Amino acid sequence: MLPPRAYTFIGLNGVRILSIIALTLVFASNVVTLVQDIEAVNRFVAADKSGTNFTVTSSDGTNSTIYMSDMDYIMGSTVPNQPAGVFWAVLNRLLIIGQSILLIMSEFGWPSSFFDHYFPVLGKDFGLGALGVMQCLIGAAILSHHVDTFTLVAAFFLFSIGCLNILIGLIWRGSARAKRSLTSWREHAKSALPTHVAGVDVRPVASAATAAASSVVSSMFTRTQSDASSSKAGFGFGKQGEKAAGLNGYFISKPIETLPRYVAKSTPTGSTDATTV
């Protein structure tokens, strides 16, 4: 039976795969919609130059003429029939395509340094809530127009995945990306492996050699530092020694002033030694 962390890892990566699929479908559908809009605009311009109009027959049998310039949208497209409507419609599709590419790259985690510096909300230190909000915004922007079935399904799929990512972000917050990361899983697996069994080192030869070398180097530096500290440990019997002892709570008492045991007796002043022969 797998540990709970394994189920979390599998579930989060499953949502990641679905997110990549949804973003890819939105990217492809918007490219198709962009091509269809441009073709519809070209037909509209050609019909406007030729003065082509449409005749519609109502239910009561009367005929009415519809002028193409009076339509709210260009026929067969998502482009509004208004000043600069073509520009904004094309720009909208290009922005959606660019955002889809950016979010796909963030789901793959490449390049991580780029996202950490320029888009921190899509980097490894943030959760999946911001990603879900962006996906919902893209889906809502597409669903707010009359689109074909393929684009409609892709947008619904992306919007649902965005809601799921928002929920995951609320549950795991900033640790969601770390829990689904392949590199963190490998590092955790390495640390979980035993290094000694019954007192025997079972690590690989390379890692054991590296550990031995690092221990030798650390012992050398430790010995050097201890030698340096021991060389400065003695302060002698002068002022430095007295000061160091005083800081540690010790007091050095001065010796009692006494004369040497075998000192010559002093003669009284004014006395003379008489020597008789």
PDB file of C-alpha atoms in Angstrom:
ATOM      1  CA  MET A   1       0.000   0.000   0.000  1.00  0.00           C
ATOM      2  CA  LEU A   2       1.303   3.430  -0.947  1.00  0.00           C
ATOM      3  CA  PRO A   3       1.824   6.163   1.651  1.00  0.00           C
ATOM      4  CA  PRO A   4      -0.591   9.136   1.710  1.00  0.00           C
ATOM      5  CA  ARG A   5       2.074  11.353   0.172  1.00  0.00           C
ATOM      6  CA  ALA A   6       2.127   9.118  -2.902  1.00  0.00           C
ATOM      7  CA  TYR A   7      -1.620   9.529  -3.454  1.00  0.00           C
ATOM      8  CA  THR A   8      -1.245  13.295  -3.123  1.00  0.00           C
ATOM      9  CA  PHE A   9       1.620  13.254  -5.610  1.00  0.00           C
ATOM     10  CA  ILE A  10      -0.355  11.174  -8.127  1.00  0.00           C
ATOM     11  CA  GLY A  11      -3.520  13.257  -7.746  1.00  0.00           C
ATOM     12  CA  LEU A  12      -1.783  16.619  -8.143  1.00  0.00           C
ATOM     13  CA  ASN A  13       0.139  15.435 -11.190  1.00  0.00           C
ATOM     14  CA  GLY A  14      -3.096  14.083 -12.684  1.00  0.00           C
ATOM     15  CA  VAL A  15      -4.626  17.553 -12.351  1.00  0.00           C
ATOM     16  CA  ARG A  16      -1.461  18.989 -13.880  1.00  0.00           C
ATOM     17  CA  ILE A  17      -1.784  16.716 -16.940  1.00  0.00           C
ATOM     18  CA  LEU A  18      -5.445  17.684 -17.364  1.00  0.00           C
ATOM     19  CA  SER A  19      -4.469  21.340 -17.071  1.00  0.00           C
ATOM     20  CA  ILE A  20      -1.851  20.991 -19.805  1.00  0.00           C
ATOM     21  CA  ILE A  21      -4.361  19.206 -22.057  1.00  0.00           C
ATOM     22  CA  ALA A  22      -6.989  21.913 -21.484  1.00  0.00           C
ATOM     23  CA  LEU A  23      -4.525  24.715 -22.214  1.00  0.00           C
ATOM     24  CA  THR A  24      -3.356  22.949 -25.377  1.00  0.00           C
ATOM     25  CA  LEU A  25      -6.954  22.584 -26.581  1.00  0.00           C
ATOM     26  CA  VAL A  26      -7.644  26.256 -25.881  1.00  0.00           C
ATOM     27  CA  PHE A  27      -4.486  27.226 -27.758  1.00  0.00           C
ATOM     28  CA  ALA A  28      -5.471  25.159 -30.804  1.00  0.00           C
ATOM     29  CA  SER A  29      -9.116  26.286 -30.775  1.00  0.00           C
ATOM     30  CA  ASN A  30      -8.167  29.958 -30.582  1.00  0.00           C
ATOM     31  CA  VAL A  31      -5.796  29.594 -33.505  1.00  0.00           C
ATOM     32  CA  VAL A  32      -8.674  28.093 -35.523  1.00  0.00           C
ATOM     33  CA  THR A  33     -11.051  30.852 -34.368  1.00  0.00           C
ATOM     34  CA  LEU A  34      -8.503  33.519 -35.284  1.00  0.00           C
ATOM     35  CA  VAL A  35      -8.211  32.123 -38.810  1.00  0.00           C
ATOM     36  CA  GLN A  36     -12.006  31.962 -39.160  1.00  0.00           C
ATOM     37  CA  ASP A  37     -12.383  35.554 -37.965  1.00  0.00           C
ATOM     38  CA  ILE A  38      -9.826  36.832 -40.461  1.00  0.00           C
ATOM     39  CA  GLU A  39     -11.529  34.978 -43.305  1.00  0.00           C
ATOM     40  CA  ALA A  40     -14.929  36.357 -42.241  1.00  0.00           C
ATOM     41  CA  VAL A  41     -13.535  39.896 -42.112  1.00  0.00           C
ATOM     42  CA  ASN A  42     -12.120  39.502 -45.624  1.00  0.00           C
ATOM     43  CA  ARG A  43     -15.519  38.342 -46.894  1.00  0.00           C
ATOM     44  CA  PHE A  44     -17.199  41.241 -45.110  1.00  0.00           C
ATOM     45  CA  VAL A  45     -14.866  43.779 -46.689  1.00  0.00           C
ATOM     46  CA  ALA A  46     -15.343  42.257 -50.141  1.00  0.00           C
ATOM     47  CA  ALA A  47     -19.142  42.217 -49.763  1.00  0.00           C
ATOM     48  CA  ASP A  48     -19.160  45.791 -48.500  1.00  0.00           C
ATOM     49  CA  LYS A  49     -17.227  46.949 -51.537  1.00  0.00           C
ATOM     50  CA  SER A  50     -19.583  45.150 -53.914  1.00  0.00           C
ATOM     51  CA  GLY A  51     -22.671  46.398 -52.072  1.00  0.00           C
ATOM     52  CA  THR A  52     -24.039  42.922 -51.321  1.00  0.00           C
ATOM     53  CA  ASN A  53     -27.002  42.784 -48.947  1.00  0.00           C
ATOM     54  CA  PHE A  54     -29.176  39.994 -47.548  1.00  0.00           C
ATOM     55  CA  THR A  55     -32.898  39.496 -48.050  1.00  0.00           C
ATOM     56  CA  VAL A  56     -34.760  37.797 -45.205  1.00  0.00           C
ATOM     57  CA  THR A  57     -38.290  36.380 -45.506  1.00  0.00           C
ATOM     58  CA  SER A  58     -40.379  36.666 -42.353  1.00  0.00           C
ATOM     59  CA  SER A  59     -43.079  34.260 -41.157  1.00  0.00           C
ATOM     60  CA  ASP A  60     -45.883  36.345 -42.632  1.00  0.00           C
ATOM     61  CA  GLY A  61     -44.308  36.166 -46.082  1.00  0.00           C
ATOM     62  CA  THR A  62     -42.895  39.683 -46.222  1.00  0.00           C
ATOM     63  CA  ASN A  63     -39.344  40.246 -47.413  1.00  0.00           C
ATOM     64  CA  SER A  64     -36.903  42.573 -45.666  1.00  0.00           C
ATOM     65  CA  THR A  65     -33.411  43.645 -46.672  1.00  0.00           C
ATOM     66  CA  ILE A  66     -30.575  43.475 -44.106  1.00  0.00           C
ATOM     67  CA  TYR A  67     -27.547  45.642 -44.727  1.00  0.00           C
ATOM     68  CA  MET A  68     -24.218  44.169 -43.590  1.00  0.00           C
ATOM     69  CA  SER A  69     -23.163  47.497 -42.141  1.00  0.00           C
ATOM     70  CA  ASP A  70     -26.113  47.334 -39.708  1.00  0.00           C
ATOM     71  CA  MET A  71     -25.093  43.987 -38.152  1.00  0.00           C
ATOM     72  CA  ASP A  72     -23.700  43.954 -34.610  1.00  0.00           C
ATOM     73  CA  TYR A  73     -21.137  41.278 -35.470  1.00  0.00           C
ATOM     74  CA  ILE A  74     -19.483  40.403 -38.721  1.00  0.00           C
ATOM     75  CA  MET A  75     -21.289  37.367 -40.063  1.00  0.00           C
ATOM     76  CA  GLY A  76     -19.574  34.078 -39.259  1.00  0.00           C
ATOM     77  CA  SER A  77     -17.078  35.539 -36.765  1.00  0.00           C
ATOM     78  CA  THR A  78     -16.653  36.868 -33.229  1.00  0.00           C
ATOM     79  CA  VAL A  79     -15.570  40.307 -34.479  1.00  0.00           C
ATOM     80  CA  PRO A  80     -17.879  43.205 -33.468  1.00  0.00           C
ATOM     81  CA  ASN A  81     -18.946  45.545 -36.244  1.00  0.00           C
ATOM     82  CA  GLN A  82     -17.669  48.738 -34.639  1.00  0.00           C
ATOM     83  CA  PRO A  83     -14.665  51.052 -34.970  1.00  0.00           C
ATOM     84  CA  ALA A  84     -11.411  49.101 -34.371  1.00  0.00           C
ATOM     85  CA  GLY A  85     -13.473  45.986 -33.686  1.00  0.00           C
ATOM     86  CA  VAL A  86     -11.218  43.851 -35.877  1.00  0.00           C
ATOM     87  CA  PHE A  87      -8.113  45.062 -34.031  1.00  0.00           C
ATOM     88  CA  TRP A  88      -9.470  44.303 -30.573  1.00  0.00           C
ATOM     89  CA  ALA A  89     -10.866  40.934 -31.607  1.00  0.00           C
ATOM     90  CA  VAL A  90      -7.536  39.840 -33.103  1.00  0.00           C
ATOM     91  CA  LEU A  91      -5.623  41.228 -30.100  1.00  0.00           C
ATOM     92  CA  ASN A  92      -7.913  39.302 -27.751  1.00  0.00           C
ATOM     93  CA  ARG A  93      -7.172  36.032 -29.551  1.00  0.00           C
ATOM     94  CA  LEU A  94      -3.432  36.723 -29.578  1.00  0.00           C
ATOM     95  CA  LEU A  95      -3.425  37.485 -25.846  1.00  0.00           C
ATOM     96  CA  ILE A  96      -5.319  34.277 -25.091  1.00  0.00           C
ATOM     97  CA  ILE A  97      -2.841  32.294 -27.207  1.00  0.00           C
ATOM     98  CA  GLY A  98       0.127  33.932 -25.441  1.00  0.00           C
ATOM     99  CA  GLN A  99      -1.349  33.324 -21.989  1.00  0.00           C
ATOM    100  CA  SER A 100      -2.006  29.689 -22.866  1.00  0.00           C
ATOM    101  CA  ILE A 101       1.635  29.219 -23.888  1.00  0.00           C
ATOM    102  CA  LEU A 102       2.831  30.934 -20.694  1.00  0.00           C
ATOM    103  CA  LEU A 103       0.631  28.773 -18.465  1.00  0.00           C
ATOM    104  CA  ILE A 104       1.714  25.589 -20.253  1.00  0.00           C
ATOM    105  CA  MET A 105       5.351  26.522 -19.588  1.00  0.00           C
ATOM    106  CA  SER A 106       4.564  27.190 -15.927  1.00  0.00           C
ATOM    107  CA  GLU A 107       2.896  23.778 -15.631  1.00  0.00           C
ATOM    108  CA  PHE A 108       6.056  22.155 -16.959  1.00  0.00           C
ATOM    109  CA  GLY A 109       8.111  24.317 -14.580  1.00  0.00           C
ATOM    110  CA  TRP A 110      10.446  25.569 -17.317  1.00  0.00           C
ATOM    111  CA  PRO A 111      12.245  27.903 -17.115  1.00  0.00           C
ATOM    112  CA  SER A 112      11.861  28.088 -13.349  1.00  0.00           C
ATOM    113  CA  SER A 113      14.263  31.028 -12.885  1.00  0.00           C
ATOM    114  CA  PHE A 114      12.254  33.102 -15.376  1.00  0.00           C
ATOM    115  CA  PHE A 115       9.011  32.583 -13.470  1.00  0.00           C
ATOM    116  CA  ASP A 116      10.667  33.109 -10.068  1.00  0.00           C
ATOM    117  CA  HIS A 117      12.041  36.509 -11.134  1.00  0.00           C
ATOM    118  CA  TYR A 118       9.407  37.908 -13.527  1.00  0.00           C
ATOM    119  CA  PHE A 119       6.181  36.003 -12.688  1.00  0.00           C
ATOM    120  CA  PRO A 120       6.510  34.924  -9.031  1.00  0.00           C
ATOM    121  CA  VAL A 121       2.846  33.881  -8.792  1.00  0.00           C
ATOM    122  CA  LEU A 122       3.600  31.159 -11.353  1.00  0.00           C
ATOM    123  CA  GLY A 123       6.908  30.185  -9.725  1.00  0.00           C
ATOM    124  CA  LYS A 124       7.728  27.314  -7.436  1.00  0.00           C
ATOM    125  CA  ASP A 125       7.238  29.325  -4.240  1.00  0.00           C
ATOM    126  CA  PHE A 126       3.532  29.971  -4.885  1.00  0.00           C
ATOM    127  CA  GLY A 127       0.577  27.622  -4.973  1.00  0.00           C
ATOM    128  CA  LEU A 128      -1.925  26.838  -7.715  1.00  0.00           C
ATOM    129  CA  GLY A 129      -4.573  29.404  -6.799  1.00  0.00           C
ATOM    130  CA  ALA A 130      -3.236  32.121  -9.119  1.00  0.00           C
ATOM    131  CA  LEU A 131      -2.938  29.608 -11.956  1.00  0.00           C
ATOM    132  CA  GLY A 132      -6.572  28.590 -11.469  1.00  0.00           C
ATOM    133  CA  VAL A 133      -7.741  32.214 -11.489  1.00  0.00           C
ATOM    134  CA  MET A 134      -5.942  32.852 -14.790  1.00  0.00           C
ATOM    135  CA  GLN A 135      -7.457  29.735 -16.319  1.00  0.00           C
ATOM    136  CA  CYS A 136     -10.947  30.799 -15.232  1.00  0.00           C
ATOM    137  CA  LEU A 137     -10.429  34.267 -16.713  1.00  0.00           C
ATOM    138  CA  ILE A 138      -9.350  32.788 -20.055  1.00  0.00           C
ATOM    139  CA  GLY A 139     -12.316  30.425 -20.086  1.00  0.00           C
ATOM    140  CA  ALA A 140     -14.757  33.223 -19.242  1.00  0.00           C
ATOM    141  CA  ALA A 141     -13.304  35.464 -21.971  1.00  0.00           C
ATOM    142  CA  ILE A 142     -13.859  32.736 -24.565  1.00  0.00           C
ATOM    143  CA  LEU A 143     -17.306  31.691 -23.335  1.00  0.00           C
ATOM    144  CA  SER A 144     -18.555  35.281 -23.462  1.00  0.00           C
ATOM    145  CA  HIS A 145     -18.610  35.065 -27.288  1.00  0.00           C
ATOM    146  CA  HIS A 146     -20.539  32.884 -29.693  1.00  0.00           C
ATOM    147  CA  VAL A 147     -17.966  30.281 -30.761  1.00  0.00           C
ATOM    148  CA  ASP A 148     -17.983  26.917 -32.472  1.00  0.00           C
ATOM    149  CA  THR A 149     -18.385  23.607 -30.641  1.00  0.00           C
ATOM    150  CA  PHE A 150     -14.675  22.776 -30.426  1.00  0.00           C
ATOM    151  CA  THR A 151     -13.791  26.140 -28.877  1.00  0.00           C
ATOM    152  CA  LEU A 152     -16.826  25.931 -26.579  1.00  0.00           C
ATOM    153  CA  VAL A 153     -15.856  22.511 -25.174  1.00  0.00           C
ATOM    154  CA  ALA A 154     -12.202  23.524 -24.724  1.00  0.00           C
ATOM    155  CA  ALA A 155     -13.191  26.690 -22.842  1.00  0.00           C
ATOM    156  CA  PHE A 156     -15.602  24.789 -20.557  1.00  0.00           C
ATOM    157  CA  PHE A 157     -12.885  22.225 -19.848  1.00  0.00           C
ATOM    158  CA  LEU A 158     -10.327  24.924 -19.021  1.00  0.00           C
ATOM    159  CA  PHE A 159     -12.766  26.766 -16.756  1.00  0.00           C
ATOM    160  CA  SER A 160     -13.517  23.597 -14.767  1.00  0.00           C
ATOM    161  CA  ILE A 161      -9.803  22.817 -14.390  1.00  0.00           C
ATOM    162  CA  GLY A 162      -9.241  26.392 -13.218  1.00  0.00           C
ATOM    163  CA  CYS A 163     -11.870  25.962 -10.494  1.00  0.00           C
ATOM    164  CA  LEU A 164     -10.165  22.726  -9.434  1.00  0.00           C
ATOM    165  CA  ASN A 165      -6.769  24.457  -9.246  1.00  0.00           C
ATOM    166  CA  ILE A 166      -8.272  27.213  -7.106  1.00  0.00           C
ATOM    167  CA  LEU A 167      -9.616  24.561  -4.721  1.00  0.00           C
ATOM    168  CA  ILE A 168      -6.208  22.854  -4.593  1.00  0.00           C
ATOM    169  CA  GLY A 169      -4.573  26.204  -3.890  1.00  0.00           C
ATOM    170  CA  LEU A 170      -6.920  26.793  -0.971  1.00  0.00           C
ATOM    171  CA  ILE A 171      -6.211  23.343   0.479  1.00  0.00           C
ATOM    172  CA  TRP A 172      -2.416  23.053   0.093  1.00  0.00           C
ATOM    173  CA  ARG A 173      -1.648  26.746  -0.388  1.00  0.00           C
ATOM    174  CA  GLY A 174       2.036  27.380  -1.155  1.00  0.00           C
ATOM    175  CA  SER A 175       3.139  23.749  -0.815  1.00  0.00           C
ATOM    176  CA  ALA A 176       1.055  22.430  -3.736  1.00  0.00           C
ATOM    177  CA  ARG A 177       3.826  22.771  -6.330  1.00  0.00           C
ATOM    178  CA  ALA A 178       6.379  21.212  -3.989  1.00  0.00           C
ATOM    179  CA  LYS A 179       4.113  18.230  -3.324  1.00  0.00           C
ATOM    180  CA  ARG A 180       3.710  17.485  -7.038  1.00  0.00           C
ATOM    181  CA  SER A 181       7.340  18.197  -8.009  1.00  0.00           C
ATOM    182  CA  LEU A 182       9.302  15.241  -9.385  1.00  0.00           C
ATOM    183  CA  THR A 183      12.613  16.522  -8.016  1.00  0.00           C
ATOM    184  CA  SER A 184      11.273  16.891  -4.470  1.00  0.00           C
ATOM    185  CA  TRP A 185       9.855  13.362  -4.671  1.00  0.00           C
ATOM    186  CA  ARG A 186      13.273  12.007  -5.681  1.00  0.00           C
ATOM    187  CA  GLU A 187      15.026  13.883  -2.890  1.00  0.00           C
ATOM    188  CA  HIS A 188      12.509  12.546  -0.376  1.00  0.00           C
ATOM    189  CA  ALA A 189      13.034   9.023  -1.697  1.00  0.00           C
ATOM    190  CA  LYS A 190      16.811   9.360  -1.335  1.00  0.00           C
ATOM    191  CA  SER A 191      16.520  10.550   2.249  1.00  0.00           C
ATOM    192  CA  ALA A 192      14.107   7.717   3.073  1.00  0.00           C
ATOM    193  CA  LEU A 193      16.579   4.969   2.063  1.00  0.00           C
ATOM    194  CA  PRO A 194      18.511   3.340   4.950  1.00  0.00           C
ATOM    195  CA  THR A 195      22.240   3.997   5.103  1.00  0.00           C
ATOM    196  CA  HIS A 196      23.221   1.321   7.644  1.00  0.00           C
ATOM    197  CA  VAL A 197      21.826  -2.162   8.148  1.00  0.00           C
ATOM    198  CA  ALA A 198      23.040  -4.129  11.208  1.00  0.00           C
ATOM    199  CA  GLY A 199      25.989  -1.775  11.569  1.00  0.00           C
ATOM    200  CA  VAL A 200      27.069  -2.194   7.934  1.00  0.00           C
ATOM    201  CA  ASP A 201      27.282   0.817   5.619  1.00  0.00           C
ATOM    202  CA  VAL A 202      24.968   0.065   2.675  1.00  0.00           C
ATOM    203  CA  ARG A 203      25.372   3.373   0.898  1.00  0.00           C
ATOM    204  CA  PRO A 204      26.690   3.393  -2.670  1.00  0.00           C
ATOM    205  CA  VAL A 205      30.450   3.516  -3.087  1.00  0.00           C
ATOM    206  CA  ALA A 206      30.420   7.016  -4.524  1.00  0.00           C
ATOM    207  CA  SER A 207      28.324   8.452  -1.718  1.00  0.00           C
ATOM    208  CA  ALA A 208      30.340   6.618   0.937  1.00  0.00           C
ATOM    209  CA  ALA A 209      33.583   7.946  -0.524  1.00  0.00           C
ATOM    210  CA  THR A 210      32.162  11.450  -0.654  1.00  0.00           C
ATOM    211  CA  ALA A 211      31.026  11.218   2.955  1.00  0.00           C
ATOM    212  CA  ALA A 212      34.444   9.936   4.040  1.00  0.00           C
ATOM    213  CA  ALA A 213      36.224  12.726   2.202  1.00  0.00           C
ATOM    214  CA  SER A 214      33.951  15.357   3.718  1.00  0.00           C
ATOM    215  CA  SER A 215      34.522  13.942   7.217  1.00  0.00           C
ATOM    216  CA  VAL A 216      38.303  14.053   6.722  1.00  0.00           C
ATOM    217  CA  VAL A 217      38.181  17.639   5.525  1.00  0.00           C
ATOM    218  CA  SER A 218      35.911  18.685   8.382  1.00  0.00           C
ATOM    219  CA  SER A 219      38.177  16.987  10.933  1.00  0.00           C
ATOM    220  CA  MET A 220      41.192  18.806   9.500  1.00  0.00           C
ATOM    221  CA  PHE A 221      39.497  22.176   9.831  1.00  0.00           C
ATOM    222  CA  THR A 222      38.246  21.291  13.314  1.00  0.00           C
ATOM    223  CA  ARG A 223      41.724  20.300  14.432  1.00  0.00           C
ATOM    224  CA  THR A 224      43.188  23.510  13.044  1.00  0.00           C
ATOM    225  CA  GLN A 225      40.660  25.612  14.890  1.00  0.00           C
ATOM    226  CA  SER A 226      41.178  23.738  18.167  1.00  0.00           C
ATOM    227  CA  ASP A 227      44.956  24.087  17.846  1.00  0.00           C
ATOM    228  CA  ALA A 228      44.579  27.790  17.213  1.00  0.00           C
ATOM    229  CA  SER A 229      42.344  28.182  20.233  1.00  0.00           C
ATOM    230  CA  SER A 230      44.676  26.130  22.459  1.00  0.00           C
ATOM    231  CA  SER A 231      47.657  28.249  21.421  1.00  0.00           C
ATOM    232  CA  LYS A 232      45.861  31.304  22.761  1.00  0.00           C
ATOM    233  CA  ALA A 233      44.615  29.606  25.935  1.00  0.00           C
ATOM    234  CA  GLY A 234      47.628  30.419  28.153  1.00  0.00           C
ATOM    235  CA  PHE A 235      48.053  34.002  29.369  1.00  0.00           C
ATOM    236  CA  GLY A 236      50.990  33.542  31.751  1.00  0.00           C
ATOM    237  CA  PHE A 237      51.259  35.201  35.154  1.00  0.00           C
ATOM    238  CA  GLY A 238      51.149  38.816  34.010  1.00  0.00           C
ATOM    239  CA  LYS A 239      48.412  41.353  33.640  1.00  0.00           C
ATOM    240  CA  GLN A 240      46.640  39.360  30.862  1.00  0.00           C
ATOM    241  CA  GLY A 241      46.447  36.256  33.024  1.00  0.00           C
ATOM    242  CA  GLU A 242      45.120  38.220  35.986  1.00  0.00           C
ATOM    243  CA  LYS A 243      42.529  39.908  33.752  1.00  0.00           C
ATOM    244  CA  ALA A 244      41.355  36.613  32.222  1.00  0.00           C
ATOM    245  CA  ALA A 245      41.118  34.990  35.650  1.00  0.00           C
ATOM    246  CA  GLY A 246      39.112  37.931  36.968  1.00  0.00           C
ATOM    247  CA  LEU A 247      36.621  37.629  34.097  1.00  0.00           C
ATOM    248  CA  ASN A 248      36.121  33.959  34.948  1.00  0.00           C
ATOM    249  CA  GLY A 249      35.516  34.693  38.642  1.00  0.00           C
ATOM    250  CA  TYR A 250      38.976  33.812  39.955  1.00  0.00           C
ATOM    251  CA  PHE A 251      41.132  36.116  42.026  1.00  0.00           C
ATOM    252  CA  ILE A 252      44.896  35.874  42.270  1.00  0.00           C
ATOM    253  CA  SER A 253      46.247  36.798  45.700  1.00  0.00           C
ATOM    254  CA  LYS A 254      49.693  38.263  46.000  1.00  0.00           C
ATOM    255  CA  PRO A 255      52.234  36.179  47.997  1.00  0.00           C
ATOM    256  CA  ILE A 256      53.222  37.364  51.483  1.00  0.00           C
ATOM    257  CA  GLU A 257      56.456  39.320  51.445  1.00  0.00           C
ATOM    258  CA  THR A 258      59.055  37.333  53.454  1.00  0.00           C
ATOM    259  CA  LEU A 259      62.803  37.202  53.579  1.00  0.00           C
ATOM    260  CA  PRO A 260      64.761  34.245  52.310  1.00  0.00           C
ATOM    261  CA  ARG A 261      65.543  31.535  54.883  1.00  0.00           C
ATOM    262  CA  TYR A 262      69.330  31.734  54.540  1.00  0.00           C
ATOM    263  CA  VAL A 263      69.880  35.459  54.509  1.00  0.00           C
ATOM    264  CA  ALA A 264      72.934  37.039  56.230  1.00  0.00           C
ATOM    265  CA  LYS A 265      72.180  38.781  59.518  1.00  0.00           C
ATOM    266  CA  SER A 266      72.520  42.516  59.329  1.00  0.00           C
ATOM    267  CA  THR A 267      75.022  44.196  61.710  1.00  0.00           C
ATOM    268  CA  PRO A 268      74.001  47.122  63.898  1.00  0.00           C
ATOM    269  CA  THR A 269      74.999  50.547  62.668  1.00  0.00           C
ATOM    270  CA  GLY A 270      78.108  52.005  64.327  1.00  0.00           C
ATOM    271  CA  SER A 271      79.518  48.694  65.596  1.00  0.00           C
ATOM    272  CA  THR A 272      83.033  47.626  64.568  1.00  0.00           C
ATOM    273  CA  ASP A 273      84.546  44.217  64.453  1.00  0.00           C
ATOM    274  CA  ALA A 274      87.839  43.941  66.375  1.00  0.00           C
ATOM    275  CA  THR A 275      90.248  41.309  65.344  1.00  0.00           C
ATOM    276  CA  THR A 276      92.986  40.301  67.714  1.00  0.00           C
ATOM    277  CA  VAL A 277      96.080  38.599  66.655  1.00  0.00           C
TER     278      VAL A 277
END
